[in-house]
């Protein structure tokens, strides 16, 4: 398989030539040129206060290399050091691994291509790491709607994610790669960072589960905010239902508590199915919230039987 790598802004300082810590910010992208442009612009002037330096790695998961021109155009007007690499095989786990191959320095940060950070995002993550004594730090991802969402979507808070007090110690099921900083050397404790069988989703939970089983710890920093762009195309019932089916279809790939999860889903499916007509009385957002839970558990059960309701990642 041919691999294309292009390093731009070659005059960047060597992260290992100084005692100041260096962070490689990794972005995996797939045909989201406008989102990627905004993200790179927001990364350009991250607050550092001399505590660390940082650079960016863009891993393009498109075999047509659609992100290459975006990176080149950005680099022509910015002093931020950017490495472009291509993973032509359509697989989010492989794209993350490709990014890690080109990460330099002491720390790795991940942020999704449809997100953009606050100006003090890296600074807050790094400070939380220094104070918290953990191996990595995660922060909140707040929805940013491109247009006013439908009333049912707003009431249901379908894009809101759980938050925690700063310093809270996370379990693997609470960890994601959309907003995270971790010590690069903890990758030495596992054989492969992201496993390719998680080709469309779930690769990050598996990643954190295996690291935590090896003793790594991760804490929460509520001040390190990233924003997730929610375009109108995601503000649809069909998007939310397909997302639930994809999540459920990937869940049985996790080896932990398999029997327990099957039993839980066997109980949940009939309970939610019976309750749905009653829940509809309380509003569409309540009905949809539990329909999503039903589809999540149903797709888990079917996946355990070898039948997957959803196989493609939505963009």
PDB file of C-alpha atoms in Angstrom:
ATOM      1  CA  UNK A   1       0.000   0.000   0.000  1.00  0.00           C
ATOM      2  CA  UNK A   2       1.479   3.311  -1.082  1.00  0.00           C
ATOM      3  CA  UNK A   3       1.931   5.875   1.645  1.00  0.00           C
ATOM      4  CA  UNK A   4       2.299   9.565   0.885  1.00  0.00           C
ATOM      5  CA  UNK A   5       3.964  11.854   3.387  1.00  0.00           C
ATOM      6  CA  UNK A   6       4.634  15.532   3.011  1.00  0.00           C
ATOM      7  CA  UNK A   7       6.217  17.708   5.663  1.00  0.00           C
ATOM      8  CA  UNK A   8       5.567  21.419   5.375  1.00  0.00           C
ATOM      9  CA  UNK A   9       7.140  24.327   7.245  1.00  0.00           C
ATOM     10  CA  UNK A  10      10.416  22.454   7.519  1.00  0.00           C
ATOM     11  CA  UNK A  11      12.082  25.168   9.572  1.00  0.00           C
ATOM     12  CA  UNK A  12      10.190  24.175  12.719  1.00  0.00           C
ATOM     13  CA  UNK A  13      12.350  23.806  15.856  1.00  0.00           C
ATOM     14  CA  UNK A  14      13.430  20.325  16.852  1.00  0.00           C
ATOM     15  CA  UNK A  15      11.155  19.389  19.791  1.00  0.00           C
ATOM     16  CA  UNK A  16      13.902  17.273  21.326  1.00  0.00           C
ATOM     17  CA  UNK A  17      16.572  19.984  21.243  1.00  0.00           C
ATOM     18  CA  UNK A  18      15.195  21.924  24.201  1.00  0.00           C
ATOM     19  CA  UNK A  19      13.941  21.140  27.695  1.00  0.00           C
ATOM     20  CA  UNK A  20      10.624  22.792  26.897  1.00  0.00           C
ATOM     21  CA  UNK A  21       8.023  20.061  26.384  1.00  0.00           C
ATOM     22  CA  UNK A  22       6.625  19.523  22.901  1.00  0.00           C
ATOM     23  CA  UNK A  23       3.079  18.498  21.930  1.00  0.00           C
ATOM     24  CA  UNK A  24       2.069  16.935  18.614  1.00  0.00           C
ATOM     25  CA  UNK A  25      -1.566  17.762  17.885  1.00  0.00           C
ATOM     26  CA  UNK A  26      -2.996  14.964  15.729  1.00  0.00           C
ATOM     27  CA  UNK A  27      -5.968  15.446  13.417  1.00  0.00           C
ATOM     28  CA  UNK A  28      -7.582  12.638  11.427  1.00  0.00           C
ATOM     29  CA  UNK A  29      -9.668  13.942   8.562  1.00  0.00           C
ATOM     30  CA  UNK A  30     -11.858  12.682   5.742  1.00  0.00           C
ATOM     31  CA  UNK A  31     -13.278  15.057   3.107  1.00  0.00           C
ATOM     32  CA  UNK A  32     -14.029  17.923   5.494  1.00  0.00           C
ATOM     33  CA  UNK A  33     -12.036  20.708   3.895  1.00  0.00           C
ATOM     34  CA  UNK A  34     -13.954  23.624   5.438  1.00  0.00           C
ATOM     35  CA  UNK A  35     -13.895  22.132   8.915  1.00  0.00           C
ATOM     36  CA  UNK A  36     -10.179  21.382   8.624  1.00  0.00           C
ATOM     37  CA  UNK A  37      -9.420  24.949   7.497  1.00  0.00           C
ATOM     38  CA  UNK A  38     -11.156  26.368  10.552  1.00  0.00           C
ATOM     39  CA  UNK A  39      -9.469  23.930  12.909  1.00  0.00           C
ATOM     40  CA  UNK A  40      -5.992  24.749  11.603  1.00  0.00           C
ATOM     41  CA  UNK A  41      -6.688  28.472  11.950  1.00  0.00           C
ATOM     42  CA  UNK A  42      -7.812  27.984  15.553  1.00  0.00           C
ATOM     43  CA  UNK A  43      -4.704  25.953  16.339  1.00  0.00           C
ATOM     44  CA  UNK A  44      -2.386  28.619  14.952  1.00  0.00           C
ATOM     45  CA  UNK A  45      -2.327  30.836  18.029  1.00  0.00           C
ATOM     46  CA  UNK A  46      -2.800  28.507  20.961  1.00  0.00           C
ATOM     47  CA  UNK A  47      -1.726  29.941  24.317  1.00  0.00           C
ATOM     48  CA  UNK A  48       1.528  28.375  25.523  1.00  0.00           C
ATOM     49  CA  UNK A  49       3.171  30.942  27.840  1.00  0.00           C
ATOM     50  CA  UNK A  50       6.544  29.339  27.142  1.00  0.00           C
ATOM     51  CA  UNK A  51       5.532  26.104  28.907  1.00  0.00           C
ATOM     52  CA  UNK A  52       5.559  24.012  25.739  1.00  0.00           C
ATOM     53  CA  UNK A  53       5.895  24.113  21.977  1.00  0.00           C
ATOM     54  CA  UNK A  54       3.518  22.356  19.624  1.00  0.00           C
ATOM     55  CA  UNK A  55       3.120  21.215  16.052  1.00  0.00           C
ATOM     56  CA  UNK A  56       0.348  19.561  14.042  1.00  0.00           C
ATOM     57  CA  UNK A  57       0.002  16.245  12.216  1.00  0.00           C
ATOM     58  CA  UNK A  58      -2.839  15.902   9.688  1.00  0.00           C
ATOM     59  CA  UNK A  59      -3.671  12.301   8.791  1.00  0.00           C
ATOM     60  CA  UNK A  60      -5.777  12.275   5.628  1.00  0.00           C
ATOM     61  CA  UNK A  61      -7.956   9.151   5.438  1.00  0.00           C
ATOM     62  CA  UNK A  62      -8.972   9.891   1.837  1.00  0.00           C
ATOM     63  CA  UNK A  63      -7.178   7.972  -0.925  1.00  0.00           C
ATOM     64  CA  UNK A  64      -7.699  11.016  -3.156  1.00  0.00           C
ATOM     65  CA  UNK A  65      -5.671  13.126  -0.683  1.00  0.00           C
ATOM     66  CA  UNK A  66      -8.312  15.845  -0.498  1.00  0.00           C
ATOM     67  CA  UNK A  67      -6.740  17.427   2.592  1.00  0.00           C
ATOM     68  CA  UNK A  68      -3.307  17.926   1.030  1.00  0.00           C
ATOM     69  CA  UNK A  69      -4.148  21.258  -0.642  1.00  0.00           C
ATOM     70  CA  UNK A  70      -5.826  22.522   2.526  1.00  0.00           C
ATOM     71  CA  UNK A  71      -2.664  21.844   4.534  1.00  0.00           C
ATOM     72  CA  UNK A  72      -0.421  23.327   1.854  1.00  0.00           C
ATOM     73  CA  UNK A  73      -2.508  26.517   1.620  1.00  0.00           C
ATOM     74  CA  UNK A  74      -2.523  26.924   5.394  1.00  0.00           C
ATOM     75  CA  UNK A  75       1.202  26.341   5.630  1.00  0.00           C
ATOM     76  CA  UNK A  76       1.941  29.023   3.048  1.00  0.00           C
ATOM     77  CA  UNK A  77       0.637  31.728   5.415  1.00  0.00           C
ATOM     78  CA  UNK A  78       1.425  30.261   8.844  1.00  0.00           C
ATOM     79  CA  UNK A  79       4.545  29.608  10.905  1.00  0.00           C
ATOM     80  CA  UNK A  80       2.906  26.631  12.600  1.00  0.00           C
ATOM     81  CA  UNK A  81       4.767  23.409  11.751  1.00  0.00           C
ATOM     82  CA  UNK A  82       2.421  20.940  10.018  1.00  0.00           C
ATOM     83  CA  UNK A  83       3.059  17.396   8.860  1.00  0.00           C
ATOM     84  CA  UNK A  84       0.705  15.953   6.258  1.00  0.00           C
ATOM     85  CA  UNK A  85       0.393  12.180   5.850  1.00  0.00           C
ATOM     86  CA  UNK A  86      -2.038   9.965   4.006  1.00  0.00           C
ATOM     87  CA  UNK A  87      -3.718   6.723   5.034  1.00  0.00           C
ATOM     88  CA  UNK A  88      -5.576   5.549   1.907  1.00  0.00           C
ATOM     89  CA  UNK A  89      -7.326   2.605   3.587  1.00  0.00           C
ATOM     90  CA  UNK A  90     -10.724   3.768   4.850  1.00  0.00           C
ATOM     91  CA  UNK A  91     -10.364   3.028   8.551  1.00  0.00           C
ATOM     92  CA  UNK A  92     -10.354   5.529  11.418  1.00  0.00           C
ATOM     93  CA  UNK A  93      -8.083   3.328  13.571  1.00  0.00           C
ATOM     94  CA  UNK A  94      -5.458   3.129  10.827  1.00  0.00           C
ATOM     95  CA  UNK A  95      -5.700   6.887  10.277  1.00  0.00           C
ATOM     96  CA  UNK A  96      -4.996   7.497  13.970  1.00  0.00           C
ATOM     97  CA  UNK A  97      -2.037   5.135  13.883  1.00  0.00           C
ATOM     98  CA  UNK A  98      -0.665   6.911  10.819  1.00  0.00           C
ATOM     99  CA  UNK A  99      -0.838  10.220  12.677  1.00  0.00           C
ATOM    100  CA  UNK A 100       1.014   8.727  15.651  1.00  0.00           C
ATOM    101  CA  UNK A 101       3.805   7.538  13.361  1.00  0.00           C
ATOM    102  CA  UNK A 102       4.626  11.189  12.668  1.00  0.00           C
ATOM    103  CA  UNK A 103       4.043  12.586  16.160  1.00  0.00           C
ATOM    104  CA  UNK A 104       7.129  14.116  17.775  1.00  0.00           C
ATOM    105  CA  UNK A 105       8.075  15.241  21.243  1.00  0.00           C
ATOM    106  CA  UNK A 106       6.762  14.365  24.686  1.00  0.00           C
ATOM    107  CA  UNK A 107       2.994  14.562  24.329  1.00  0.00           C
ATOM    108  CA  UNK A 108       0.253  13.725  21.865  1.00  0.00           C
ATOM    109  CA  UNK A 109      -3.047  15.555  21.635  1.00  0.00           C
ATOM    110  CA  UNK A 110      -6.015  14.463  19.539  1.00  0.00           C
ATOM    111  CA  UNK A 111      -8.817  16.678  18.284  1.00  0.00           C
ATOM    112  CA  UNK A 112     -11.403  15.745  15.640  1.00  0.00           C
ATOM    113  CA  UNK A 113     -11.558  17.488  12.277  1.00  0.00           C
ATOM    114  CA  UNK A 114     -15.121  18.717  12.919  1.00  0.00           C
ATOM    115  CA  UNK A 115     -14.045  20.397  16.149  1.00  0.00           C
ATOM    116  CA  UNK A 116     -12.193  23.591  17.000  1.00  0.00           C
ATOM    117  CA  UNK A 117     -10.544  24.565  20.299  1.00  0.00           C
ATOM    118  CA  UNK A 118     -10.690  27.532  22.615  1.00  0.00           C
ATOM    119  CA  UNK A 119      -7.510  29.639  22.559  1.00  0.00           C
ATOM    120  CA  UNK A 120      -6.333  28.231  25.892  1.00  0.00           C
ATOM    121  CA  UNK A 121      -7.241  24.615  25.060  1.00  0.00           C
ATOM    122  CA  UNK A 122      -3.709  23.161  25.002  1.00  0.00           C
ATOM    123  CA  UNK A 123      -2.603  25.370  27.887  1.00  0.00           C
ATOM    124  CA  UNK A 124      -5.391  24.061  30.113  1.00  0.00           C
ATOM    125  CA  UNK A 125      -4.744  20.436  29.158  1.00  0.00           C
ATOM    126  CA  UNK A 126      -1.029  20.794  29.833  1.00  0.00           C
ATOM    127  CA  UNK A 127      -1.517  22.543  33.168  1.00  0.00           C
ATOM    128  CA  UNK A 128      -4.022  19.910  34.275  1.00  0.00           C
ATOM    129  CA  UNK A 129      -1.461  17.243  33.392  1.00  0.00           C
ATOM    130  CA  UNK A 130       1.249  18.944  35.432  1.00  0.00           C
ATOM    131  CA  UNK A 131      -0.997  19.342  38.469  1.00  0.00           C
ATOM    132  CA  UNK A 132      -2.946  16.093  38.281  1.00  0.00           C
ATOM    133  CA  UNK A 133      -0.290  13.389  38.310  1.00  0.00           C
ATOM    134  CA  UNK A 134      -2.059  11.378  35.606  1.00  0.00           C
ATOM    135  CA  UNK A 135      -0.812  10.063  32.267  1.00  0.00           C
ATOM    136  CA  UNK A 136      -3.340  12.014  30.243  1.00  0.00           C
ATOM    137  CA  UNK A 137      -6.088  14.615  30.379  1.00  0.00           C
ATOM    138  CA  UNK A 138      -9.445  14.854  28.610  1.00  0.00           C
ATOM    139  CA  UNK A 139     -11.695  17.874  28.240  1.00  0.00           C
ATOM    140  CA  UNK A 140     -15.288  18.666  27.257  1.00  0.00           C
ATOM    141  CA  UNK A 141     -16.588  18.831  23.698  1.00  0.00           C
ATOM    142  CA  UNK A 142     -19.395  21.378  23.443  1.00  0.00           C
ATOM    143  CA  UNK A 143     -21.843  21.382  20.508  1.00  0.00           C
ATOM    144  CA  UNK A 144     -21.628  24.380  18.159  1.00  0.00           C
ATOM    145  CA  UNK A 145     -24.671  24.540  15.876  1.00  0.00           C
ATOM    146  CA  UNK A 146     -24.162  26.152  12.473  1.00  0.00           C
ATOM    147  CA  UNK A 147     -27.839  27.173  12.492  1.00  0.00           C
ATOM    148  CA  UNK A 148     -30.619  27.131  15.060  1.00  0.00           C
ATOM    149  CA  UNK A 149     -31.472  23.493  15.807  1.00  0.00           C
ATOM    150  CA  UNK A 150     -35.041  22.158  15.822  1.00  0.00           C
ATOM    151  CA  UNK A 151     -36.864  22.536  19.105  1.00  0.00           C
ATOM    152  CA  UNK A 152     -37.017  18.773  19.717  1.00  0.00           C
ATOM    153  CA  UNK A 153     -33.244  18.501  19.226  1.00  0.00           C
ATOM    154  CA  UNK A 154     -32.546  21.338  21.635  1.00  0.00           C
ATOM    155  CA  UNK A 155     -34.845  19.923  24.316  1.00  0.00           C
ATOM    156  CA  UNK A 156     -33.413  16.439  23.971  1.00  0.00           C
ATOM    157  CA  UNK A 157     -29.780  17.632  24.235  1.00  0.00           C
ATOM    158  CA  UNK A 158     -28.765  14.867  21.853  1.00  0.00           C
ATOM    159  CA  UNK A 159     -25.307  16.319  21.218  1.00  0.00           C
ATOM    160  CA  UNK A 160     -24.522  17.156  24.837  1.00  0.00           C
ATOM    161  CA  UNK A 161     -21.815  14.993  26.385  1.00  0.00           C
ATOM    162  CA  UNK A 162     -21.207  14.175  30.067  1.00  0.00           C
ATOM    163  CA  UNK A 163     -18.889  16.509  31.961  1.00  0.00           C
ATOM    164  CA  UNK A 164     -17.066  16.069  35.241  1.00  0.00           C
ATOM    165  CA  UNK A 165     -15.317  18.215  37.860  1.00  0.00           C
ATOM    166  CA  UNK A 166     -11.702  18.976  37.004  1.00  0.00           C
ATOM    167  CA  UNK A 167      -9.428  16.293  38.422  1.00  0.00           C
ATOM    168  CA  UNK A 168     -12.055  13.548  38.135  1.00  0.00           C
ATOM    169  CA  UNK A 169     -10.463  10.158  37.345  1.00  0.00           C
ATOM    170  CA  UNK A 170     -12.019   8.660  34.222  1.00  0.00           C
ATOM    171  CA  UNK A 171     -12.981   5.075  33.450  1.00  0.00           C
ATOM    172  CA  UNK A 172     -12.303   3.703  29.961  1.00  0.00           C
ATOM    173  CA  UNK A 173     -15.979   3.880  28.993  1.00  0.00           C
ATOM    174  CA  UNK A 174     -15.926   7.629  29.695  1.00  0.00           C
ATOM    175  CA  UNK A 175     -12.854   8.371  27.566  1.00  0.00           C
ATOM    176  CA  UNK A 176     -12.759   9.597  23.947  1.00  0.00           C
ATOM    177  CA  UNK A 177     -10.139  10.981  21.546  1.00  0.00           C
ATOM    178  CA  UNK A 178     -12.039  14.124  20.526  1.00  0.00           C
ATOM    179  CA  UNK A 179     -10.244  16.210  23.142  1.00  0.00           C
ATOM    180  CA  UNK A 180      -7.276  14.580  24.852  1.00  0.00           C
ATOM    181  CA  UNK A 181      -3.609  15.076  25.741  1.00  0.00           C
ATOM    182  CA  UNK A 182      -1.399  12.214  26.915  1.00  0.00           C
ATOM    183  CA  UNK A 183       2.248  11.314  27.436  1.00  0.00           C
ATOM    184  CA  UNK A 184       3.600   9.826  24.260  1.00  0.00           C
ATOM    185  CA  UNK A 185       5.654   7.173  26.051  1.00  0.00           C
ATOM    186  CA  UNK A 186       2.572   5.381  27.449  1.00  0.00           C
ATOM    187  CA  UNK A 187       2.055   4.004  23.938  1.00  0.00           C
ATOM    188  CA  UNK A 188       4.966   1.657  24.640  1.00  0.00           C
ATOM    189  CA  UNK A 189       2.772  -0.336  27.022  1.00  0.00           C
ATOM    190  CA  UNK A 190       0.440  -1.657  24.282  1.00  0.00           C
ATOM    191  CA  UNK A 191       1.204  -3.568  21.097  1.00  0.00           C
ATOM    192  CA  UNK A 192      -0.716  -1.306  18.689  1.00  0.00           C
ATOM    193  CA  UNK A 193      -2.367   1.980  19.642  1.00  0.00           C
ATOM    194  CA  UNK A 194      -5.624   1.707  17.667  1.00  0.00           C
ATOM    195  CA  UNK A 195      -6.862  -1.678  16.487  1.00  0.00           C
ATOM    196  CA  UNK A 196      -8.068  -1.925  12.900  1.00  0.00           C
ATOM    197  CA  UNK A 197     -11.122  -4.078  13.675  1.00  0.00           C
ATOM    198  CA  UNK A 198     -12.664  -0.881  15.047  1.00  0.00           C
ATOM    199  CA  UNK A 199     -12.799   0.544  11.549  1.00  0.00           C
ATOM    200  CA  UNK A 200     -15.755   2.925  11.942  1.00  0.00           C
ATOM    201  CA  UNK A 201     -16.153   3.618  15.675  1.00  0.00           C
ATOM    202  CA  UNK A 202     -15.155   2.443  19.143  1.00  0.00           C
ATOM    203  CA  UNK A 203     -11.412   2.491  18.487  1.00  0.00           C
ATOM    204  CA  UNK A 204     -10.888   5.163  21.120  1.00  0.00           C
ATOM    205  CA  UNK A 205     -12.703   3.349  23.940  1.00  0.00           C
ATOM    206  CA  UNK A 206     -10.697   0.225  23.136  1.00  0.00           C
ATOM    207  CA  UNK A 207      -7.505   2.309  23.161  1.00  0.00           C
ATOM    208  CA  UNK A 208      -8.197   3.735  26.617  1.00  0.00           C
ATOM    209  CA  UNK A 209      -9.388   0.397  28.014  1.00  0.00           C
ATOM    210  CA  UNK A 210      -6.121  -1.324  27.121  1.00  0.00           C
ATOM    211  CA  UNK A 211      -4.019   1.558  28.444  1.00  0.00           C
ATOM    212  CA  UNK A 212      -5.908   1.627  31.730  1.00  0.00           C
ATOM    213  CA  UNK A 213      -5.518  -2.122  32.104  1.00  0.00           C
ATOM    214  CA  UNK A 214      -1.744  -1.492  31.868  1.00  0.00           C
ATOM    215  CA  UNK A 215      -1.960   1.070  34.669  1.00  0.00           C
ATOM    216  CA  UNK A 216      -2.336   4.381  32.824  1.00  0.00           C
ATOM    217  CA  UNK A 217      -4.624   6.975  34.390  1.00  0.00           C
ATOM    218  CA  UNK A 218      -6.603   9.790  32.796  1.00  0.00           C
ATOM    219  CA  UNK A 219      -8.261  12.757  34.442  1.00  0.00           C
ATOM    220  CA  UNK A 220     -10.750  15.415  33.407  1.00  0.00           C
ATOM    221  CA  UNK A 221     -10.117  19.123  32.851  1.00  0.00           C
ATOM    222  CA  UNK A 222     -13.381  20.994  32.515  1.00  0.00           C
ATOM    223  CA  UNK A 223     -11.609  24.188  31.430  1.00  0.00           C
ATOM    224  CA  UNK A 224      -9.989  22.650  28.299  1.00  0.00           C
ATOM    225  CA  UNK A 225     -12.888  23.223  25.913  1.00  0.00           C
ATOM    226  CA  UNK A 226     -13.253  22.114  22.318  1.00  0.00           C
ATOM    227  CA  UNK A 227     -16.333  22.799  20.200  1.00  0.00           C
ATOM    228  CA  UNK A 228     -17.971  20.263  17.871  1.00  0.00           C
ATOM    229  CA  UNK A 229     -19.492  21.682  14.698  1.00  0.00           C
ATOM    230  CA  UNK A 230     -23.064  20.463  14.185  1.00  0.00           C
ATOM    231  CA  UNK A 231     -24.192  21.195  10.611  1.00  0.00           C
ATOM    232  CA  UNK A 232     -27.901  21.048   9.642  1.00  0.00           C
ATOM    233  CA  UNK A 233     -27.326  17.624   8.065  1.00  0.00           C
ATOM    234  CA  UNK A 234     -26.795  16.169  11.549  1.00  0.00           C
ATOM    235  CA  UNK A 235     -29.896  17.813  13.002  1.00  0.00           C
ATOM    236  CA  UNK A 236     -32.102  15.038  11.688  1.00  0.00           C
ATOM    237  CA  UNK A 237     -33.762  12.079  13.347  1.00  0.00           C
ATOM    238  CA  UNK A 238     -32.271   9.708  10.763  1.00  0.00           C
ATOM    239  CA  UNK A 239     -28.727  10.813  11.645  1.00  0.00           C
ATOM    240  CA  UNK A 240     -29.242  10.171  15.352  1.00  0.00           C
ATOM    241  CA  UNK A 241     -30.825   6.765  14.761  1.00  0.00           C
ATOM    242  CA  UNK A 242     -28.076   5.630  12.387  1.00  0.00           C
ATOM    243  CA  UNK A 243     -25.456   6.841  14.855  1.00  0.00           C
ATOM    244  CA  UNK A 244     -27.046   4.703  17.580  1.00  0.00           C
ATOM    245  CA  UNK A 245     -27.068   1.627  15.336  1.00  0.00           C
ATOM    246  CA  UNK A 246     -23.409   2.125  14.404  1.00  0.00           C
ATOM    247  CA  UNK A 247     -22.444   2.544  18.041  1.00  0.00           C
ATOM    248  CA  UNK A 248     -24.313  -0.613  19.002  1.00  0.00           C
ATOM    249  CA  UNK A 249     -22.926  -2.602  16.076  1.00  0.00           C
ATOM    250  CA  UNK A 250     -19.368  -1.862  17.175  1.00  0.00           C
ATOM    251  CA  UNK A 251     -19.880  -2.445  20.891  1.00  0.00           C
ATOM    252  CA  UNK A 252     -19.514  -6.279  20.891  1.00  0.00           C
ATOM    253  CA  UNK A 253     -15.953  -5.873  19.603  1.00  0.00           C
ATOM    254  CA  UNK A 254     -14.969  -4.852  23.134  1.00  0.00           C
ATOM    255  CA  UNK A 255     -13.891  -7.998  25.022  1.00  0.00           C
ATOM    256  CA  UNK A 256     -14.686  -6.618  28.478  1.00  0.00           C
ATOM    257  CA  UNK A 257     -17.921  -7.712  30.216  1.00  0.00           C
ATOM    258  CA  UNK A 258     -19.376  -9.351  27.110  1.00  0.00           C
ATOM    259  CA  UNK A 259     -21.822 -11.612  28.972  1.00  0.00           C
ATOM    260  CA  UNK A 260     -22.902  -8.791  31.250  1.00  0.00           C
ATOM    261  CA  UNK A 261     -23.577  -6.519  28.268  1.00  0.00           C
ATOM    262  CA  UNK A 262     -25.613  -9.188  26.467  1.00  0.00           C
ATOM    263  CA  UNK A 263     -27.786  -9.685  29.531  1.00  0.00           C
ATOM    264  CA  UNK A 264     -28.215  -5.943  29.927  1.00  0.00           C
ATOM    265  CA  UNK A 265     -29.339  -5.573  26.300  1.00  0.00           C
ATOM    266  CA  UNK A 266     -31.670  -8.587  26.553  1.00  0.00           C
ATOM    267  CA  UNK A 267     -33.428  -6.826  29.415  1.00  0.00           C
ATOM    268  CA  UNK A 268     -33.314  -3.338  27.864  1.00  0.00           C
ATOM    269  CA  UNK A 269     -34.795  -4.149  24.444  1.00  0.00           C
ATOM    270  CA  UNK A 270     -38.221  -5.409  25.594  1.00  0.00           C
ATOM    271  CA  UNK A 271     -38.420  -2.795  28.355  1.00  0.00           C
ATOM    272  CA  UNK A 272     -37.801   0.109  25.984  1.00  0.00           C
ATOM    273  CA  UNK A 273     -40.106  -1.402  23.335  1.00  0.00           C
ATOM    274  CA  UNK A 274     -42.995  -1.619  25.812  1.00  0.00           C
ATOM    275  CA  UNK A 275     -42.330   1.840  27.257  1.00  0.00           C
ATOM    276  CA  UNK A 276     -42.036   3.751  23.966  1.00  0.00           C
ATOM    277  CA  UNK A 277     -45.792   4.343  23.380  1.00  0.00           C
ATOM    278  CA  UNK A 278     -46.118   5.711  26.904  1.00  0.00           C
ATOM    279  CA  UNK A 279     -43.006   7.873  26.611  1.00  0.00           C
ATOM    280  CA  UNK A 280     -44.393   9.498  23.458  1.00  0.00           C
ATOM    281  CA  UNK A 281     -46.885  11.325  25.678  1.00  0.00           C
ATOM    282  CA  UNK A 282     -44.016  13.290  27.228  1.00  0.00           C
ATOM    283  CA  UNK A 283     -42.868  14.776  23.922  1.00  0.00           C
ATOM    284  CA  UNK A 284     -41.025  13.850  20.777  1.00  0.00           C
ATOM    285  CA  UNK A 285     -37.628  14.463  22.332  1.00  0.00           C
ATOM    286  CA  UNK A 286     -38.334  11.930  25.115  1.00  0.00           C
ATOM    287  CA  UNK A 287     -39.665   9.355  22.653  1.00  0.00           C
ATOM    288  CA  UNK A 288     -36.646   9.783  20.391  1.00  0.00           C
ATOM    289  CA  UNK A 289     -34.180   9.578  23.276  1.00  0.00           C
ATOM    290  CA  UNK A 290     -35.476   6.142  24.270  1.00  0.00           C
ATOM    291  CA  UNK A 291     -35.876   4.979  20.689  1.00  0.00           C
ATOM    292  CA  UNK A 292     -32.152   5.676  20.330  1.00  0.00           C
ATOM    293  CA  UNK A 293     -31.458   3.587  23.439  1.00  0.00           C
ATOM    294  CA  UNK A 294     -33.621   0.780  22.029  1.00  0.00           C
ATOM    295  CA  UNK A 295     -31.763   0.764  18.701  1.00  0.00           C
ATOM    296  CA  UNK A 296     -28.411   0.889  20.481  1.00  0.00           C
ATOM    297  CA  UNK A 297     -29.204  -2.231  22.514  1.00  0.00           C
ATOM    298  CA  UNK A 298     -30.950  -4.017  19.635  1.00  0.00           C
ATOM    299  CA  UNK A 299     -27.983  -3.480  17.326  1.00  0.00           C
ATOM    300  CA  UNK A 300     -25.681  -4.792  20.078  1.00  0.00           C
ATOM    301  CA  UNK A 301     -27.649  -8.021  20.288  1.00  0.00           C
ATOM    302  CA  UNK A 302     -27.760  -8.462  16.530  1.00  0.00           C
ATOM    303  CA  UNK A 303     -24.026  -7.762  16.291  1.00  0.00           C
ATOM    304  CA  UNK A 304     -23.355 -10.482  18.864  1.00  0.00           C
ATOM    305  CA  UNK A 305     -25.199 -12.792  16.434  1.00  0.00           C
ATOM    306  CA  UNK A 306     -23.075 -11.573  13.527  1.00  0.00           C
ATOM    307  CA  UNK A 307     -25.635  -9.152  12.053  1.00  0.00           C
ATOM    308  CA  UNK A 308     -24.639  -5.479  11.877  1.00  0.00           C
ATOM    309  CA  UNK A 309     -27.354  -2.872  11.335  1.00  0.00           C
ATOM    310  CA  UNK A 310     -24.827  -0.162  10.433  1.00  0.00           C
ATOM    311  CA  UNK A 311     -21.314  -0.426   9.031  1.00  0.00           C
ATOM    312  CA  UNK A 312     -20.457   3.007   7.612  1.00  0.00           C
ATOM    313  CA  UNK A 313     -19.323   6.008   9.618  1.00  0.00           C
ATOM    314  CA  UNK A 314     -21.441   9.115   9.005  1.00  0.00           C
ATOM    315  CA  UNK A 315     -19.718  12.376   7.993  1.00  0.00           C
TER     316      UNK A 315
END
